[in-house]
PDB file of C-alpha atoms in Angstrom:
ATOM      1  CA  UNK A  21      96.796 119.514  84.019  1.00  0.00           C
ATOM      2  CA  UNK A  22      97.684 117.888  87.358  1.00  0.00           C
ATOM      3  CA  UNK A  23      95.139 120.060  89.130  1.00  0.00           C
ATOM      4  CA  UNK A  24      92.519 118.904  86.643  1.00  0.00           C
ATOM      5  CA  UNK A  25      93.546 115.315  87.384  1.00  0.00           C
ATOM      6  CA  UNK A  26      93.106 115.876  91.109  1.00  0.00           C
ATOM      7  CA  UNK A  27      89.529 117.044  90.482  1.00  0.00           C
ATOM      8  CA  UNK A  28      88.617 114.044  88.311  1.00  0.00           C
ATOM      9  CA  UNK A  29      86.045 111.512  89.499  1.00  0.00           C
ATOM     10  CA  UNK A  30      88.605 108.760  90.102  1.00  0.00           C
ATOM     11  CA  UNK A  31      90.833 111.103  92.122  1.00  0.00           C
ATOM     12  CA  UNK A  32      87.922 112.181  94.294  1.00  0.00           C
ATOM     13  CA  UNK A  33      86.899 108.552  94.893  1.00  0.00           C
ATOM     14  CA  UNK A  34      90.440 107.478  95.772  1.00  0.00           C
ATOM     15  CA  UNK A  35      91.213 110.572  97.822  1.00  0.00           C
ATOM     16  CA  UNK A  36      87.999 111.172  99.680  1.00  0.00           C
ATOM     17  CA  UNK A  37      85.926 107.988  99.972  1.00  0.00           C
ATOM     18  CA  UNK A  38      86.476 105.788 103.007  1.00  0.00           C
ATOM     19  CA  UNK A  39      87.670 102.742 101.055  1.00  0.00           C
ATOM     20  CA  UNK A  40      89.166 104.132  97.841  1.00  0.00           C
ATOM     21  CA  UNK A  41      92.693 104.856  99.033  1.00  0.00           C
ATOM     22  CA  UNK A  42      93.279 101.714 101.166  1.00  0.00           C
ATOM     23  CA  UNK A  43      91.732  99.548  98.422  1.00  0.00           C
ATOM     24  CA  UNK A  44      94.137 100.926  95.814  1.00  0.00           C
ATOM     25  CA  UNK A  45      97.101 100.681  98.243  1.00  0.00           C
ATOM     26  CA  UNK A  46      96.324  97.008  98.958  1.00  0.00           C
ATOM     27  CA  UNK A  47      95.983  96.327  95.230  1.00  0.00           C
ATOM     28  CA  UNK A  48      99.305  98.117  94.651  1.00  0.00           C
ATOM     29  CA  UNK A  49     101.042  95.837  97.198  1.00  0.00           C
ATOM     30  CA  UNK A  50      99.573  92.733  95.504  1.00  0.00           C
ATOM     31  CA  UNK A  51     100.694  93.926  92.059  1.00  0.00           C
ATOM     32  CA  UNK A  52     104.147  94.790  93.409  1.00  0.00           C
ATOM     33  CA  UNK A  53     104.671  91.314  94.829  1.00  0.00           C
ATOM     34  CA  UNK A  54     103.647  89.753  91.498  1.00  0.00           C
ATOM     35  CA  UNK A  55     105.602  91.941  89.077  1.00  0.00           C
ATOM     36  CA  UNK A  56     108.754  92.274  91.183  1.00  0.00           C
ATOM     37  CA  UNK A  57     108.508  88.699  92.493  1.00  0.00           C
ATOM     38  CA  UNK A  58     108.136  87.026  89.091  1.00  0.00           C
ATOM     39  CA  UNK A  59     110.648  89.198  87.227  1.00  0.00           C
ATOM     40  CA  UNK A  60     113.152  88.876  90.095  1.00  0.00           C
ATOM     41  CA  UNK A  61     112.863  85.069  89.957  1.00  0.00           C
ATOM     42  CA  UNK A  62     113.469  85.157  86.191  1.00  0.00           C
ATOM     43  CA  UNK A  63     116.456  87.484  86.668  1.00  0.00           C
ATOM     44  CA  UNK A  64     117.896  85.219  89.384  1.00  0.00           C
ATOM     45  CA  UNK A  65     117.507  82.207  87.083  1.00  0.00           C
ATOM     46  CA  UNK A  66     119.389  84.061  84.341  1.00  0.00           C
ATOM     47  CA  UNK A  67     122.128  84.833  86.866  1.00  0.00           C
ATOM     48  CA  UNK A  68     122.582  81.103  87.446  1.00  0.00           C
ATOM     49  CA  UNK A  69     120.399  80.240  90.459  1.00  0.00           C
ATOM     50  CA  UNK A  70     118.012  77.232  90.679  1.00  0.00           C
ATOM     51  CA  UNK A  71     119.636  75.579  87.694  1.00  0.00           C
ATOM     52  CA  UNK A  72     117.257  72.585  87.466  1.00  0.00           C
ATOM     53  CA  UNK A  73     114.514  74.911  86.178  1.00  0.00           C
ATOM     54  CA  UNK A  74     114.848  75.480  82.422  1.00  0.00           C
ATOM     55  CA  UNK A  75     115.160  79.031  81.065  1.00  0.00           C
ATOM     56  CA  UNK A  76     112.265  78.439  78.698  1.00  0.00           C
ATOM     57  CA  UNK A  77     109.946  77.331  81.487  1.00  0.00           C
ATOM     58  CA  UNK A  78     110.666  80.282  83.789  1.00  0.00           C
ATOM     59  CA  UNK A  79     110.098  82.634  80.845  1.00  0.00           C
ATOM     60  CA  UNK A  80     106.567  81.192  80.568  1.00  0.00           C
ATOM     61  CA  UNK A  81     105.713  83.148  83.722  1.00  0.00           C
ATOM     62  CA  UNK A  82     106.238  86.510  81.994  1.00  0.00           C
ATOM     63  CA  UNK A  83     102.475  86.884  81.461  1.00  0.00           C
ATOM     64  CA  UNK A  84     101.930  86.610  85.221  1.00  0.00           C
ATOM     65  CA  UNK A  85     104.616  89.262  85.743  1.00  0.00           C
ATOM     66  CA  UNK A  86     103.032  91.613  83.210  1.00  0.00           C
ATOM     67  CA  UNK A  87      99.624  91.063  84.807  1.00  0.00           C
ATOM     68  CA  UNK A  88     101.123  92.350  88.072  1.00  0.00           C
ATOM     69  CA  UNK A  89     102.607  95.264  86.118  1.00  0.00           C
ATOM     70  CA  UNK A  90      99.149  96.065  84.719  1.00  0.00           C
ATOM     71  CA  UNK A  91      97.515  95.900  88.152  1.00  0.00           C
ATOM     72  CA  UNK A  92     100.087  98.392  89.411  1.00  0.00           C
ATOM     73  CA  UNK A  93      99.836 100.708  86.439  1.00  0.00           C
ATOM     74  CA  UNK A  94      96.095 101.027  87.137  1.00  0.00           C
ATOM     75  CA  UNK A  95      96.270 101.160  90.949  1.00  0.00           C
ATOM     76  CA  UNK A  96      99.347 103.393  90.792  1.00  0.00           C
ATOM     77  CA  UNK A  97      97.707 105.833  88.398  1.00  0.00           C
ATOM     78  CA  UNK A  98      94.603 106.104  90.558  1.00  0.00           C
ATOM     79  CA  UNK A  99      96.733 106.700  93.683  1.00  0.00           C
ATOM     80  CA  UNK A 100      98.672 109.312  91.699  1.00  0.00           C
ATOM     81  CA  UNK A 101      95.539 111.209  90.668  1.00  0.00           C
ATOM     82  CA  UNK A 102      94.500 111.766  94.289  1.00  0.00           C
ATOM     83  CA  UNK A 103      97.611 113.879  94.982  1.00  0.00           C
ATOM     84  CA  UNK A 104      98.915 114.540  91.477  1.00  0.00           C
ATOM     85  CA  UNK A 105     100.289 118.028  92.124  1.00  0.00           C
ATOM     86  CA  UNK A 106     102.324 116.751  95.118  1.00  0.00           C
ATOM     87  CA  UNK A 107     103.620 113.562  93.467  1.00  0.00           C
ATOM     88  CA  UNK A 108     104.697 115.323  90.314  1.00  0.00           C
ATOM     89  CA  UNK A 109     107.133 117.442  92.332  1.00  0.00           C
ATOM     90  CA  UNK A 110     108.394 114.607  94.555  1.00  0.00           C
ATOM     91  CA  UNK A 111     111.954 113.526  93.704  1.00  0.00           C
ATOM     92  CA  UNK A 112     111.562 109.970  95.068  1.00  0.00           C
ATOM     93  CA  UNK A 113     108.337 109.552  93.088  1.00  0.00           C
ATOM     94  CA  UNK A 114     109.949 110.726  89.838  1.00  0.00           C
ATOM     95  CA  UNK A 115     112.958 108.472  90.414  1.00  0.00           C
ATOM     96  CA  UNK A 116     110.611 105.540  91.144  1.00  0.00           C
ATOM     97  CA  UNK A 117     108.705 106.092  87.892  1.00  0.00           C
ATOM     98  CA  UNK A 118     111.959 106.391  85.908  1.00  0.00           C
ATOM     99  CA  UNK A 119     113.297 103.159  87.379  1.00  0.00           C
ATOM    100  CA  UNK A 120     110.050 101.288  86.661  1.00  0.00           C
ATOM    101  CA  UNK A 121     110.119 102.576  83.075  1.00  0.00           C
ATOM    102  CA  UNK A 122     113.699 101.311  82.655  1.00  0.00           C
ATOM    103  CA  UNK A 123     112.892  97.998  84.398  1.00  0.00           C
ATOM    104  CA  UNK A 124     110.002  97.461  81.951  1.00  0.00           C
ATOM    105  CA  UNK A 125     112.410  98.049  79.038  1.00  0.00           C
ATOM    106  CA  UNK A 126     114.817  95.504  80.584  1.00  0.00           C
ATOM    107  CA  UNK A 127     111.955  92.996  80.939  1.00  0.00           C
ATOM    108  CA  UNK A 128     111.015  93.479  77.286  1.00  0.00           C
ATOM    109  CA  UNK A 129     114.627  93.039  76.113  1.00  0.00           C
ATOM    110  CA  UNK A 130     115.067  89.948  78.309  1.00  0.00           C
ATOM    111  CA  UNK A 131     111.934  88.254  77.009  1.00  0.00           C
ATOM    112  CA  UNK A 132     112.847  88.982  73.385  1.00  0.00           C
ATOM    113  CA  UNK A 133     116.304  87.522  73.892  1.00  0.00           C
ATOM    114  CA  UNK A 134     114.891  84.505  75.745  1.00  0.00           C
ATOM    115  CA  UNK A 135     112.308  83.834  73.044  1.00  0.00           C
ATOM    116  CA  UNK A 136     115.133  83.475  70.520  1.00  0.00           C
ATOM    117  CA  UNK A 137     117.902  81.985  72.640  1.00  0.00           C
ATOM    118  CA  UNK A 138     116.566  80.244  75.778  1.00  0.00           C
ATOM    119  CA  UNK A 139     115.934  76.893  74.076  1.00  0.00           C
ATOM    120  CA  UNK A 140     119.560  76.770  72.940  1.00  0.00           C
ATOM    121  CA  UNK A 141     120.889  77.524  76.450  1.00  0.00           C
ATOM    122  CA  UNK A 142     118.650  74.793  77.853  1.00  0.00           C
ATOM    123  CA  UNK A 143     119.689  72.277  75.221  1.00  0.00           C
ATOM    124  CA  UNK A 144     123.421  72.846  75.558  1.00  0.00           C
ATOM    125  CA  UNK A 145     123.204  73.111  79.345  1.00  0.00           C
ATOM    126  CA  UNK A 146     125.208  76.335  79.284  1.00  0.00           C
ATOM    127  CA  UNK A 147     124.603  79.527  81.202  1.00  0.00           C
ATOM    128  CA  UNK A 148     122.665  82.412  79.675  1.00  0.00           C
ATOM    129  CA  UNK A 149     124.933  84.603  77.545  1.00  0.00           C
ATOM    130  CA  UNK A 150     126.740  87.433  79.298  1.00  0.00           C
ATOM    131  CA  UNK A 151     124.815  90.340  77.792  1.00  0.00           C
ATOM    132  CA  UNK A 152     121.485  88.912  79.006  1.00  0.00           C
ATOM    133  CA  UNK A 153     122.940  88.289  82.463  1.00  0.00           C
ATOM    134  CA  UNK A 154     124.047  91.923  82.626  1.00  0.00           C
ATOM    135  CA  UNK A 155     120.525  93.103  81.763  1.00  0.00           C
ATOM    136  CA  UNK A 156     119.091  90.710  84.386  1.00  0.00           C
ATOM    137  CA  UNK A 157     121.409  92.194  87.028  1.00  0.00           C
ATOM    138  CA  UNK A 158     120.445  95.747  85.990  1.00  0.00           C
ATOM    139  CA  UNK A 159     116.770  94.757  86.113  1.00  0.00           C
ATOM    140  CA  UNK A 160     117.150  93.456  89.701  1.00  0.00           C
ATOM    141  CA  UNK A 161     118.870  96.713  90.730  1.00  0.00           C
ATOM    142  CA  UNK A 162     116.109  98.788  89.110  1.00  0.00           C
ATOM    143  CA  UNK A 163     113.316  96.908  90.927  1.00  0.00           C
ATOM    144  CA  UNK A 164     115.249  97.291  94.167  1.00  0.00           C
ATOM    145  CA  UNK A 165     115.647 101.002  93.472  1.00  0.00           C
ATOM    146  CA  UNK A 166     111.964 101.359  92.619  1.00  0.00           C
ATOM    147  CA  UNK A 167     110.979  99.758  95.959  1.00  0.00           C
ATOM    148  CA  UNK A 168     113.396 101.985  97.899  1.00  0.00           C
ATOM    149  CA  UNK A 169     112.315 105.214  96.220  1.00  0.00           C
ATOM    150  CA  UNK A 170     108.653 104.164  96.322  1.00  0.00           C
ATOM    151  CA  UNK A 171     108.811 103.804 100.106  1.00  0.00           C
ATOM    152  CA  UNK A 172     110.666 107.098 100.430  1.00  0.00           C
ATOM    153  CA  UNK A 173     107.821 108.939  98.666  1.00  0.00           C
ATOM    154  CA  UNK A 174     106.069 108.776 102.034  1.00  0.00           C
ATOM    155  CA  UNK A 175     109.074 110.189 103.921  1.00  0.00           C
ATOM    156  CA  UNK A 176     110.851 112.835 101.834  1.00  0.00           C
TER     157      UNK A 176
ATOM    158  CA  UNK B 288      99.070  92.270 126.727  1.00  0.00           C
ATOM    159  CA  UNK B 289      99.471  95.515 128.666  1.00  0.00           C
ATOM    160  CA  UNK B 290     102.449  94.051 130.520  1.00  0.00           C
ATOM    161  CA  UNK B 291     103.923  92.952 127.229  1.00  0.00           C
ATOM    162  CA  UNK B 292     103.566  96.440 125.777  1.00  0.00           C
ATOM    163  CA  UNK B 293     105.019  98.018 128.929  1.00  0.00           C
ATOM    164  CA  UNK B 294     107.993  95.658 128.901  1.00  0.00           C
ATOM    165  CA  UNK B 295     108.801  96.632 125.321  1.00  0.00           C
ATOM    166  CA  UNK B 296     108.178 100.382 125.611  1.00  0.00           C
ATOM    167  CA  UNK B 297     111.428 101.913 126.767  1.00  0.00           C
ATOM    168  CA  UNK B 298     113.588  98.892 125.945  1.00  0.00           C
ATOM    169  CA  UNK B 299     116.884  99.592 124.193  1.00  0.00           C
ATOM    170  CA  UNK B 300     115.691  98.321 120.790  1.00  0.00           C
ATOM    171  CA  UNK B 301     112.411 100.234 121.109  1.00  0.00           C
ATOM    172  CA  UNK B 302     114.249 103.462 121.867  1.00  0.00           C
ATOM    173  CA  UNK B 303     116.704 102.920 119.035  1.00  0.00           C
ATOM    174  CA  UNK B 304     113.906 102.405 116.496  1.00  0.00           C
ATOM    175  CA  UNK B 305     111.848 105.337 117.748  1.00  0.00           C
ATOM    176  CA  UNK B 306     114.860 107.626 118.121  1.00  0.00           C
ATOM    177  CA  UNK B 307     116.348 107.016 114.695  1.00  0.00           C
ATOM    178  CA  UNK B 308     115.000 108.932 111.731  1.00  0.00           C
ATOM    179  CA  UNK B 309     116.004 106.258 109.217  1.00  0.00           C
ATOM    180  CA  UNK B 310     115.326 103.007 111.105  1.00  0.00           C
ATOM    181  CA  UNK B 311     111.605 102.860 110.278  1.00  0.00           C
ATOM    182  CA  UNK B 312     111.779 103.603 106.528  1.00  0.00           C
ATOM    183  CA  UNK B 313     114.819 101.289 106.204  1.00  0.00           C
ATOM    184  CA  UNK B 314     112.852  98.477 107.892  1.00  0.00           C
ATOM    185  CA  UNK B 315     109.881  99.134 105.601  1.00  0.00           C
ATOM    186  CA  UNK B 316     112.110  98.916 102.525  1.00  0.00           C
ATOM    187  CA  UNK B 317     113.510  95.594 103.806  1.00  0.00           C
ATOM    188  CA  UNK B 318     109.968  94.342 104.499  1.00  0.00           C
ATOM    189  CA  UNK B 319     108.964  95.095 100.878  1.00  0.00           C
ATOM    190  CA  UNK B 320     112.099  93.391  99.517  1.00  0.00           C
ATOM    191  CA  UNK B 321     111.387  90.370 101.713  1.00  0.00           C
ATOM    192  CA  UNK B 322     107.774  90.123 100.587  1.00  0.00           C
ATOM    193  CA  UNK B 323     108.832  90.298  96.925  1.00  0.00           C
ATOM    194  CA  UNK B 324     111.264  87.391  97.431  1.00  0.00           C
ATOM    195  CA  UNK B 325     108.782  85.345  99.467  1.00  0.00           C
ATOM    196  CA  UNK B 326     105.791  85.846  97.167  1.00  0.00           C
ATOM    197  CA  UNK B 327     107.882  85.691  93.980  1.00  0.00           C
ATOM    198  CA  UNK B 328     109.310  82.286  94.928  1.00  0.00           C
ATOM    199  CA  UNK B 329     105.929  81.066  96.215  1.00  0.00           C
ATOM    200  CA  UNK B 330     104.112  82.152  93.042  1.00  0.00           C
ATOM    201  CA  UNK B 331     106.452  80.042  90.909  1.00  0.00           C
ATOM    202  CA  UNK B 332     106.239  77.056  93.263  1.00  0.00           C
ATOM    203  CA  UNK B 333     102.488  77.238  93.942  1.00  0.00           C
ATOM    204  CA  UNK B 334     101.381  77.896  90.356  1.00  0.00           C
ATOM    205  CA  UNK B 335     103.321  74.787  89.301  1.00  0.00           C
ATOM    206  CA  UNK B 336     102.015  72.795  92.286  1.00  0.00           C
ATOM    207  CA  UNK B 337      98.488  73.850  91.286  1.00  0.00           C
ATOM    208  CA  UNK B 338      99.105  72.239  87.902  1.00  0.00           C
ATOM    209  CA  UNK B 339      99.865  75.287  85.738  1.00  0.00           C
ATOM    210  CA  UNK B 340     103.051  76.036  83.747  1.00  0.00           C
ATOM    211  CA  UNK B 341     103.904  72.363  83.317  1.00  0.00           C
ATOM    212  CA  UNK B 342     107.039  73.181  81.339  1.00  0.00           C
ATOM    213  CA  UNK B 343     108.531  73.966  84.751  1.00  0.00           C
ATOM    214  CA  UNK B 344     110.277  70.881  86.137  1.00  0.00           C
ATOM    215  CA  UNK B 345     108.417  70.128  89.365  1.00  0.00           C
ATOM    216  CA  UNK B 346     111.164  67.768  90.514  1.00  0.00           C
ATOM    217  CA  UNK B 347     113.503  70.807  90.658  1.00  0.00           C
ATOM    218  CA  UNK B 348     111.079  73.401  92.021  1.00  0.00           C
ATOM    219  CA  UNK B 349     112.395  72.890  95.580  1.00  0.00           C
ATOM    220  CA  UNK B 350     115.448  74.891  94.481  1.00  0.00           C
ATOM    221  CA  UNK B 351     113.325  78.023  94.880  1.00  0.00           C
ATOM    222  CA  UNK B 352     112.519  77.241  98.517  1.00  0.00           C
ATOM    223  CA  UNK B 353     115.666  78.904  99.967  1.00  0.00           C
ATOM    224  CA  UNK B 354     114.545  82.196  98.352  1.00  0.00           C
ATOM    225  CA  UNK B 355     111.135  81.896  99.969  1.00  0.00           C
ATOM    226  CA  UNK B 356     112.801  81.152 103.332  1.00  0.00           C
ATOM    227  CA  UNK B 357     115.158  84.108 102.887  1.00  0.00           C
ATOM    228  CA  UNK B 358     112.237  86.436 102.159  1.00  0.00           C
ATOM    229  CA  UNK B 359     110.311  85.061 105.140  1.00  0.00           C
ATOM    230  CA  UNK B 360     113.367  85.460 107.402  1.00  0.00           C
ATOM    231  CA  UNK B 361     113.806  89.100 106.365  1.00  0.00           C
ATOM    232  CA  UNK B 362     110.131  89.787 107.024  1.00  0.00           C
ATOM    233  CA  UNK B 363     109.962  87.910 110.313  1.00  0.00           C
ATOM    234  CA  UNK B 364     112.955  89.940 111.553  1.00  0.00           C
ATOM    235  CA  UNK B 365     111.714  93.321 110.333  1.00  0.00           C
ATOM    236  CA  UNK B 366     108.165  92.441 111.415  1.00  0.00           C
ATOM    237  CA  UNK B 367     109.301  91.715 115.001  1.00  0.00           C
ATOM    238  CA  UNK B 368     111.254  94.991 114.944  1.00  0.00           C
ATOM    239  CA  UNK B 369     108.090  96.885 113.878  1.00  0.00           C
ATOM    240  CA  UNK B 370     106.223  95.472 116.877  1.00  0.00           C
ATOM    241  CA  UNK B 371     109.109  96.254 119.238  1.00  0.00           C
ATOM    242  CA  UNK B 372     109.351  99.732 117.735  1.00  0.00           C
ATOM    243  CA  UNK B 373     105.687 100.625 118.221  1.00  0.00           C
ATOM    244  CA  UNK B 374     104.062  97.876 120.350  1.00  0.00           C
ATOM    245  CA  UNK B 375     100.884  99.709 121.294  1.00  0.00           C
ATOM    246  CA  UNK B 376      99.988 100.583 117.715  1.00  0.00           C
ATOM    247  CA  UNK B 377     100.135  96.928 116.631  1.00  0.00           C
ATOM    248  CA  UNK B 378      98.693  95.137 119.651  1.00  0.00           C
ATOM    249  CA  UNK B 379      95.692  97.499 119.644  1.00  0.00           C
ATOM    250  CA  UNK B 380      95.033  96.931 115.941  1.00  0.00           C
ATOM    251  CA  UNK B 381      92.515  94.276 114.878  1.00  0.00           C
ATOM    252  CA  UNK B 382      94.000  94.160 111.362  1.00  0.00           C
ATOM    253  CA  UNK B 383      97.350  93.149 112.860  1.00  0.00           C
ATOM    254  CA  UNK B 384      95.759  90.235 114.761  1.00  0.00           C
ATOM    255  CA  UNK B 385      93.908  89.056 111.649  1.00  0.00           C
ATOM    256  CA  UNK B 386      97.245  89.152 109.842  1.00  0.00           C
ATOM    257  CA  UNK B 387      98.876  87.054 112.604  1.00  0.00           C
ATOM    258  CA  UNK B 388      95.973  84.591 112.447  1.00  0.00           C
ATOM    259  CA  UNK B 389      96.318  84.230 108.696  1.00  0.00           C
ATOM    260  CA  UNK B 390     100.099  83.832 109.118  1.00  0.00           C
ATOM    261  CA  UNK B 391      99.255  80.863 111.363  1.00  0.00           C
ATOM    262  CA  UNK B 392      97.164  79.343 108.567  1.00  0.00           C
ATOM    263  CA  UNK B 393      99.968  79.954 106.063  1.00  0.00           C
ATOM    264  CA  UNK B 394     102.505  78.432 108.476  1.00  0.00           C
ATOM    265  CA  UNK B 395     100.461  75.278 109.133  1.00  0.00           C
ATOM    266  CA  UNK B 396      99.898  74.897 105.401  1.00  0.00           C
ATOM    267  CA  UNK B 397     103.667  75.234 104.829  1.00  0.00           C
ATOM    268  CA  UNK B 398     104.271  72.456 107.396  1.00  0.00           C
ATOM    269  CA  UNK B 399     101.716  70.301 105.574  1.00  0.00           C
ATOM    270  CA  UNK B 400     103.641  70.919 102.344  1.00  0.00           C
ATOM    271  CA  UNK B 401     106.931  70.131 104.095  1.00  0.00           C
ATOM    272  CA  UNK B 402     105.680  66.755 105.387  1.00  0.00           C
ATOM    273  CA  UNK B 403     103.428  65.553 102.573  1.00  0.00           C
ATOM    274  CA  UNK B 404     104.665  67.121  99.348  1.00  0.00           C
ATOM    275  CA  UNK B 405     108.291  68.195  99.566  1.00  0.00           C
ATOM    276  CA  UNK B 406     109.745  64.732 100.364  1.00  0.00           C
ATOM    277  CA  UNK B 407     108.009  63.073  97.371  1.00  0.00           C
ATOM    278  CA  UNK B 408     107.915  65.998  94.920  1.00  0.00           C
ATOM    279  CA  UNK B 409     111.470  65.409  93.700  1.00  0.00           C
ATOM    280  CA  UNK B 410     110.536  62.007  92.310  1.00  0.00           C
ATOM    281  CA  UNK B 411     107.455  63.224  90.439  1.00  0.00           C
ATOM    282  CA  UNK B 412     107.193  63.251  86.650  1.00  0.00           C
ATOM    283  CA  UNK B 413     108.843  66.620  85.810  1.00  0.00           C
ATOM    284  CA  UNK B 414     106.101  67.952  83.515  1.00  0.00           C
ATOM    285  CA  UNK B 415     102.974  66.038  84.592  1.00  0.00           C
ATOM    286  CA  UNK B 416      99.824  67.245  86.340  1.00  0.00           C
ATOM    287  CA  UNK B 417      99.934  67.316  90.145  1.00  0.00           C
ATOM    288  CA  UNK B 418      97.922  65.336  92.754  1.00  0.00           C
ATOM    289  CA  UNK B 419      94.814  66.888  94.319  1.00  0.00           C
ATOM    290  CA  UNK B 420      96.546  67.352  97.687  1.00  0.00           C
ATOM    291  CA  UNK B 421      99.307  69.412  96.066  1.00  0.00           C
ATOM    292  CA  UNK B 422      96.683  71.605  94.410  1.00  0.00           C
ATOM    293  CA  UNK B 423      94.854  72.195  97.679  1.00  0.00           C
ATOM    294  CA  UNK B 424      98.094  73.126  99.457  1.00  0.00           C
ATOM    295  CA  UNK B 425      99.099  75.446  96.583  1.00  0.00           C
ATOM    296  CA  UNK B 426      95.802  77.355  96.644  1.00  0.00           C
ATOM    297  CA  UNK B 427      95.732  77.606 100.432  1.00  0.00           C
ATOM    298  CA  UNK B 428      99.302  78.932 100.268  1.00  0.00           C
ATOM    299  CA  UNK B 429      98.513  81.591  97.647  1.00  0.00           C
ATOM    300  CA  UNK B 430      95.272  82.586  99.391  1.00  0.00           C
ATOM    301  CA  UNK B 431      96.768  82.872 102.859  1.00  0.00           C
ATOM    302  CA  UNK B 432     100.000  84.651 101.859  1.00  0.00           C
ATOM    303  CA  UNK B 433      98.244  87.213  99.667  1.00  0.00           C
ATOM    304  CA  UNK B 434      95.779  87.670 102.528  1.00  0.00           C
ATOM    305  CA  UNK B 435      98.703  88.330 104.877  1.00  0.00           C
ATOM    306  CA  UNK B 436     100.086  90.866 102.395  1.00  0.00           C
ATOM    307  CA  UNK B 437      96.757  92.700 102.015  1.00  0.00           C
ATOM    308  CA  UNK B 438      96.034  92.769 105.755  1.00  0.00           C
ATOM    309  CA  UNK B 439      99.560  94.013 106.427  1.00  0.00           C
ATOM    310  CA  UNK B 440      99.135  96.892 104.003  1.00  0.00           C
ATOM    311  CA  UNK B 441      95.754  97.766 105.552  1.00  0.00           C
ATOM    312  CA  UNK B 442      96.952  97.896 109.189  1.00  0.00           C
ATOM    313  CA  UNK B 443      97.083 101.730 109.155  1.00  0.00           C
ATOM    314  CA  UNK B 444      93.475 101.844 107.903  1.00  0.00           C
ATOM    315  CA  UNK B 445      91.734  99.143 109.957  1.00  0.00           C
ATOM    316  CA  UNK B 446      90.175  99.997 113.313  1.00  0.00           C
ATOM    317  CA  UNK B 447      92.482 100.199 116.298  1.00  0.00           C
ATOM    318  CA  UNK B 448      90.365  98.053 118.638  1.00  0.00           C
TER     319      UNK B 448
END
């Protein structure tokens, strides 16, 4: 299956054309800065930083974060196809994908909790409840881990 | 430029970076963490400055600035170490110089923000639209910083002069 993927039209364009690979890499860096940047800012807010910004208002940015996630799903998949058989056996790559999967689950849990509870935290002026703060901290660690293992794909 | 490269090649820091197996990937990881902090904080600030997401209290948005500075500090440090580590590769690369030029634009725009917007921003209506000048500065900021990011990622692929 991964060999078939490597022979697909998108894989050949990304892997062999002059601009395909660098174009997708640049797009992947842009998407990374958006998805990790936005979700990290939301996580930091939940952990108690920049307290003048309401929880509800920072949660409004989730669509921007998911847009970055989408950009990287597409650019990441096309980069993957160009060397699918190598990536699929790379430990750092597999750990990166696992961490991104878990970070996406954290983001979904956080936004569900915020949809129901953020207005109340803002109104009472209290901190986000402990369980959400724990998920925010885990989310930050997962994004950090995804960046570290993503970089190591090129080295290990 | 040749003298500059020669002065760096063989210096203690240069030899440490080149001689260590882990220094380069560790610096790259830090550079990616720094860019996520810088662009994450700037996205929140600039999107609000551009007039979007008005639920965000613009009078409090300056509280994100330390995170942008922290990200920039990490990337300035690791960026200088990259150049010290492999000076010829960077100074001979046209993509690197375009990136530095665009960093200049981003820096001047940040100074403009610092003088014209930041001192008055804290007394603005928290959820109102923003003045035209703020919008211009926000778009120049987003355009130049994402340009810096893209050029940086393309350095290995752009002609080496």
